[in-house]
Tab-separated table of C-alpha atoms and ligand atoms in Angstrom:
chain	number	residue	atom	x	y	z
A	1	MET	CA	0.407	-0.020	-0.028
A	2	SER	CA	1.565	3.658	-0.963
A	3	ASP	CA	1.253	6.524	0.941
A	4	ILE	CA	0.735	9.783	0.117
A	5	PHE	CA	3.959	10.737	-0.709
A	6	ASP	CA	3.895	7.825	-3.300
A	7	ARG	CA	0.842	8.901	-4.769
A	8	LEU	CA	1.691	12.107	-5.449
A	9	LYS	CA	4.859	11.488	-7.052
A	10	LYS	CA	2.983	8.918	-9.455
A	11	ASP	CA	0.885	12.204	-10.211
A	12	HIS	CA	4.541	13.949	-11.079
A	13	ASP	CA	5.960	11.399	-12.681
A	14	THR	CA	2.933	12.042	-15.613
A	15	HIS	CA	3.484	15.815	-15.239
A	16	ARG	CA	6.808	15.856	-16.601
A	17	ASP	CA	5.941	12.688	-19.140
A	18	MET	CA	3.152	15.683	-20.333
A	19	LEU	CA	5.427	18.179	-20.556
A	20	GLU	CA	7.983	16.483	-22.329
A	21	GLN	CA	4.880	15.532	-25.039
A	22	LEU	CA	3.771	19.624	-25.140
A	23	GLY	CA	7.506	20.653	-25.500
A	24	ASP	CA	7.575	18.640	-28.830
A	25	THR	CA	4.113	19.868	-30.523
A	26	SER	CA	4.130	22.999	-32.449
A	27	GLY	CA	2.166	25.896	-33.057
A	28	ASP	CA	-2.101	26.231	-33.270
A	29	SER	CA	-2.180	22.120	-33.691
A	30	ASP	CA	-4.421	20.193	-32.215
A	31	THR	CA	-2.281	18.274	-30.490
A	32	ARG	CA	-0.813	21.016	-28.632
A	33	LYS	CA	-4.457	21.994	-28.248
A	34	THR	CA	-5.612	18.424	-26.316
A	35	LEU	CA	-2.531	17.611	-24.263
A	36	PHE	CA	-2.731	21.810	-23.246
A	37	GLU	CA	-6.028	21.188	-21.301
A	38	LYS	CA	-5.539	17.637	-20.552
A	39	PHE	CA	-2.005	18.868	-18.913
A	40	ARG	CA	-4.039	22.297	-17.315
A	41	ILE	CA	-6.701	20.049	-15.695
A	42	GLU	CA	-4.639	17.884	-14.353
A	43	VAL	CA	-2.207	19.858	-12.932
A	44	SER	CA	-5.266	22.310	-11.551
A	45	ALA	CA	-6.878	18.900	-9.911
A	46	HIS	CA	-3.450	17.690	-8.297
A	47	ALA	CA	-2.678	20.875	-6.798
A	48	ALA	CA	-6.245	21.649	-5.454
A	49	ALA	CA	-6.659	18.005	-4.072
A	50	GLU	CA	-2.620	18.663	-2.336
A	51	GLU	CA	-3.997	21.728	-0.855
A	52	GLU	CA	-6.857	20.117	0.518
A	53	THR	CA	-4.479	16.757	1.763
A	54	LEU	CA	-1.217	16.926	2.570
A	55	TYR	CA	-0.443	20.963	2.563
A	56	ALA	CA	-3.963	21.650	4.922
A	57	VAL	CA	-2.484	19.272	7.546
A	58	MET	CA	1.596	20.797	6.908
A	59	LEU	CA	0.014	24.703	7.193
A	60	GLN	CA	-1.519	23.633	10.499
A	61	ASP	CA	1.784	22.323	12.236
A	62	PRO	CA	4.067	25.343	13.355
A	63	GLU	CA	6.832	22.923	12.397
A	64	LEU	CA	5.640	21.953	8.885
A	65	ARG	CA	3.862	25.811	8.072
A	66	GLU	CA	6.769	27.703	6.212
A	67	GLU	CA	7.171	24.634	4.249
A	68	GLY	CA	3.875	24.415	3.102
A	69	GLN	CA	3.408	27.711	2.259
A	70	HIS	CA	6.629	28.028	0.235
A	71	SER	CA	4.404	25.335	-2.153
A	72	VAL	CA	0.800	26.636	-1.775
A	73	SER	CA	2.403	30.144	-3.518
A	74	GLU	CA	3.771	28.345	-5.945
A	75	HIS	CA	0.831	26.835	-6.632
A	76	LYS	CA	-1.139	30.386	-7.589
A	77	GLU	CA	2.262	31.195	-9.416
A	78	ILE	CA	1.916	28.128	-11.557
A	79	ASP	CA	-1.619	28.599	-12.102
A	80	ASP	CA	-1.559	32.387	-13.324
A	81	PHE	CA	1.092	30.867	-15.875
A	82	LEU	CA	-1.443	28.345	-16.645
A	83	GLU	CA	-4.512	31.149	-17.161
A	84	GLU	CA	-1.778	33.471	-19.189
A	85	LEU	CA	-1.367	30.371	-21.362
A	86	GLN	CA	-4.996	29.351	-21.907
A	87	ASP	CA	-5.435	33.568	-23.009
A	88	THR	CA	-2.799	33.643	-25.553
A	89	ASP	CA	-2.773	32.646	-29.141
A	90	MET	CA	-1.197	29.252	-29.492
A	91	SER	CA	0.203	30.091	-32.723
A	92	SER	CA	1.870	33.204	-31.565
A	93	PRO	CA	6.111	32.949	-30.496
A	94	GLY	CA	4.521	33.998	-26.970
A	95	TRP	CA	2.523	31.332	-26.110
A	96	LEU	CA	5.572	28.574	-26.416
A	97	ALA	CA	8.126	31.287	-24.163
A	98	THR	CA	5.590	31.222	-21.859
A	99	PHE	CA	5.263	27.789	-22.061
A	100	LYS	CA	8.737	27.637	-21.183
A	101	LYS	CA	9.115	29.553	-18.454
A	102	MET	CA	6.034	27.426	-16.894
A	103	ARG	CA	7.731	24.182	-17.357
A	104	HIS	CA	11.073	25.498	-16.188
A	105	ARG	CA	9.009	26.244	-12.765
A	106	TYR	CA	6.480	23.360	-12.351
A	107	GLU	CA	9.983	21.361	-13.126
A	108	HIS	CA	11.790	22.864	-10.071
A	109	HIS	CA	8.152	23.123	-7.917
A	110	ILE	CA	7.338	19.147	-8.263
A	111	ASP	CA	11.760	18.655	-7.352
A	112	GLU	CA	11.357	20.971	-4.602
A	113	GLU	CA	8.262	18.918	-3.494
A	114	GLU	CA	9.958	15.746	-3.619
A	115	GLN	CA	13.154	16.239	-2.214
A	116	ASP	CA	12.820	18.928	0.209
A	117	ILE	CA	9.030	19.172	1.392
A	118	PHE	CA	8.061	15.557	1.303
A	119	PRO	CA	10.753	14.546	3.126
A	120	VAL	CA	10.383	16.669	6.183
A	121	ALA	CA	6.525	16.388	6.359
A	122	GLU	CA	7.590	12.500	6.279
A	123	LYS	CA	9.760	12.617	9.307
A	124	GLN	CA	6.832	15.201	11.012
A	125	LEU	CA	3.897	13.802	10.281
A	126	GLU	CA	2.469	10.977	12.549
A	127	LYS	CA	2.196	7.410	11.685
A	128	GLY	CA	-0.539	6.050	10.220
A	129	VAL	CA	-1.359	10.310	8.583
A	130	PRO	CA	0.384	9.653	5.035
A	131	ASP	CA	-1.954	6.820	4.261
A	132	ALA	CA	-5.105	8.400	5.618
A	133	LEU	CA	-3.512	11.472	3.581
A	134	LYS	CA	-3.783	9.031	0.345
A	135	ASP	CA	-7.108	8.130	0.780
A	136	LYS	CA	-8.168	11.438	1.361
A	137	PHE	CA	-6.446	12.520	-1.811
A	138	GLU	CA	-7.864	9.836	-4.188
A	139	ASP	CA	-11.195	11.135	-2.867
A	140	ARG	CA	-10.598	14.666	-3.628
A	141	LYS	CA	-8.616	14.555	-6.725
A	142	PRO	CA	-11.525	13.303	-8.954
A	143	ALA	CA	-13.989	16.563	-7.760
A	144	GLU	CA	-11.655	18.716	-8.443
A	145	ILE	CA	-10.047	17.602	-12.567
A	146	GLU	CA	-14.676	18.310	-12.469
A	147	ARG	CA	-14.417	22.062	-11.005
A	148	ALA	CA	-10.568	22.232	-13.294
A	149	LYS	CA	-12.764	21.359	-16.514
A	150	GLU	CA	-15.606	23.251	-15.579
A	151	GLY	CA	-13.013	26.576	-15.118
A	152	GLU	CA	-12.381	25.806	-18.911
A	153	ARG	CA	-16.640	26.230	-19.627
A	154	ASN	CA	-16.780	29.028	-17.951
A	155	GLU	CA	-14.449	30.855	-19.635
A	156	ALA	CA	-15.510	29.809	-22.663
A	157	LEU	CA	-18.651	31.910	-22.104
A	158	ASP	CA	-16.819	35.054	-21.007
B	1	FE2	FE1	2.134	21.224	-5.507
B	2	FE2	FE1	2.800	17.995	-6.328
C-alpha cells in the first residue's frame, strides 16, 4: 500500500511526461490544444487536491507551516501561468516562450516537493497520517478534475 508521498510522486511523473510531449508540439495544432487542456486540468486538480490534503495538514503544524506556505504560493504562480497560456494565441511565439517559463517553474516545483518538502513532512507527520491522506487525496481528486473542467467552460462563456 502506498502513502500520500508515493501517490503524489506518481502524478508528478505523469506531469513530467505530459510536459515532455507538449514541448514537442508546434503552433496551433490539435495535438497542442488537446495536450495542453489535459495538462491544465490534471495539474490544477492535482494542486487543489494536494492543498486539501497534505498542505492542509502541514499549514496547521508550526513545524511544517513555512514549507506548506512556500508550496501553496508556487501553486498560485503556476496557476497564473496556466491562465496566461489559456489566454494566449497558441500559434504566437509568445505562447511557447510562456510555456517554457511555466515548464521550468513547474519542474522546479515538483522536484522541490519530492526532494525537500515531502521528506520533511514524512519525518514530522504522525504514523498513519500519510496513509490516511492518500485515501483523502484519491477521494478529492476526481471532484477537482470536474471543477477544473468547469473552469474551462465558464471562461469560454466570458
Ligand atoms: Fe504542488
Ligand atoms: Fe505535487
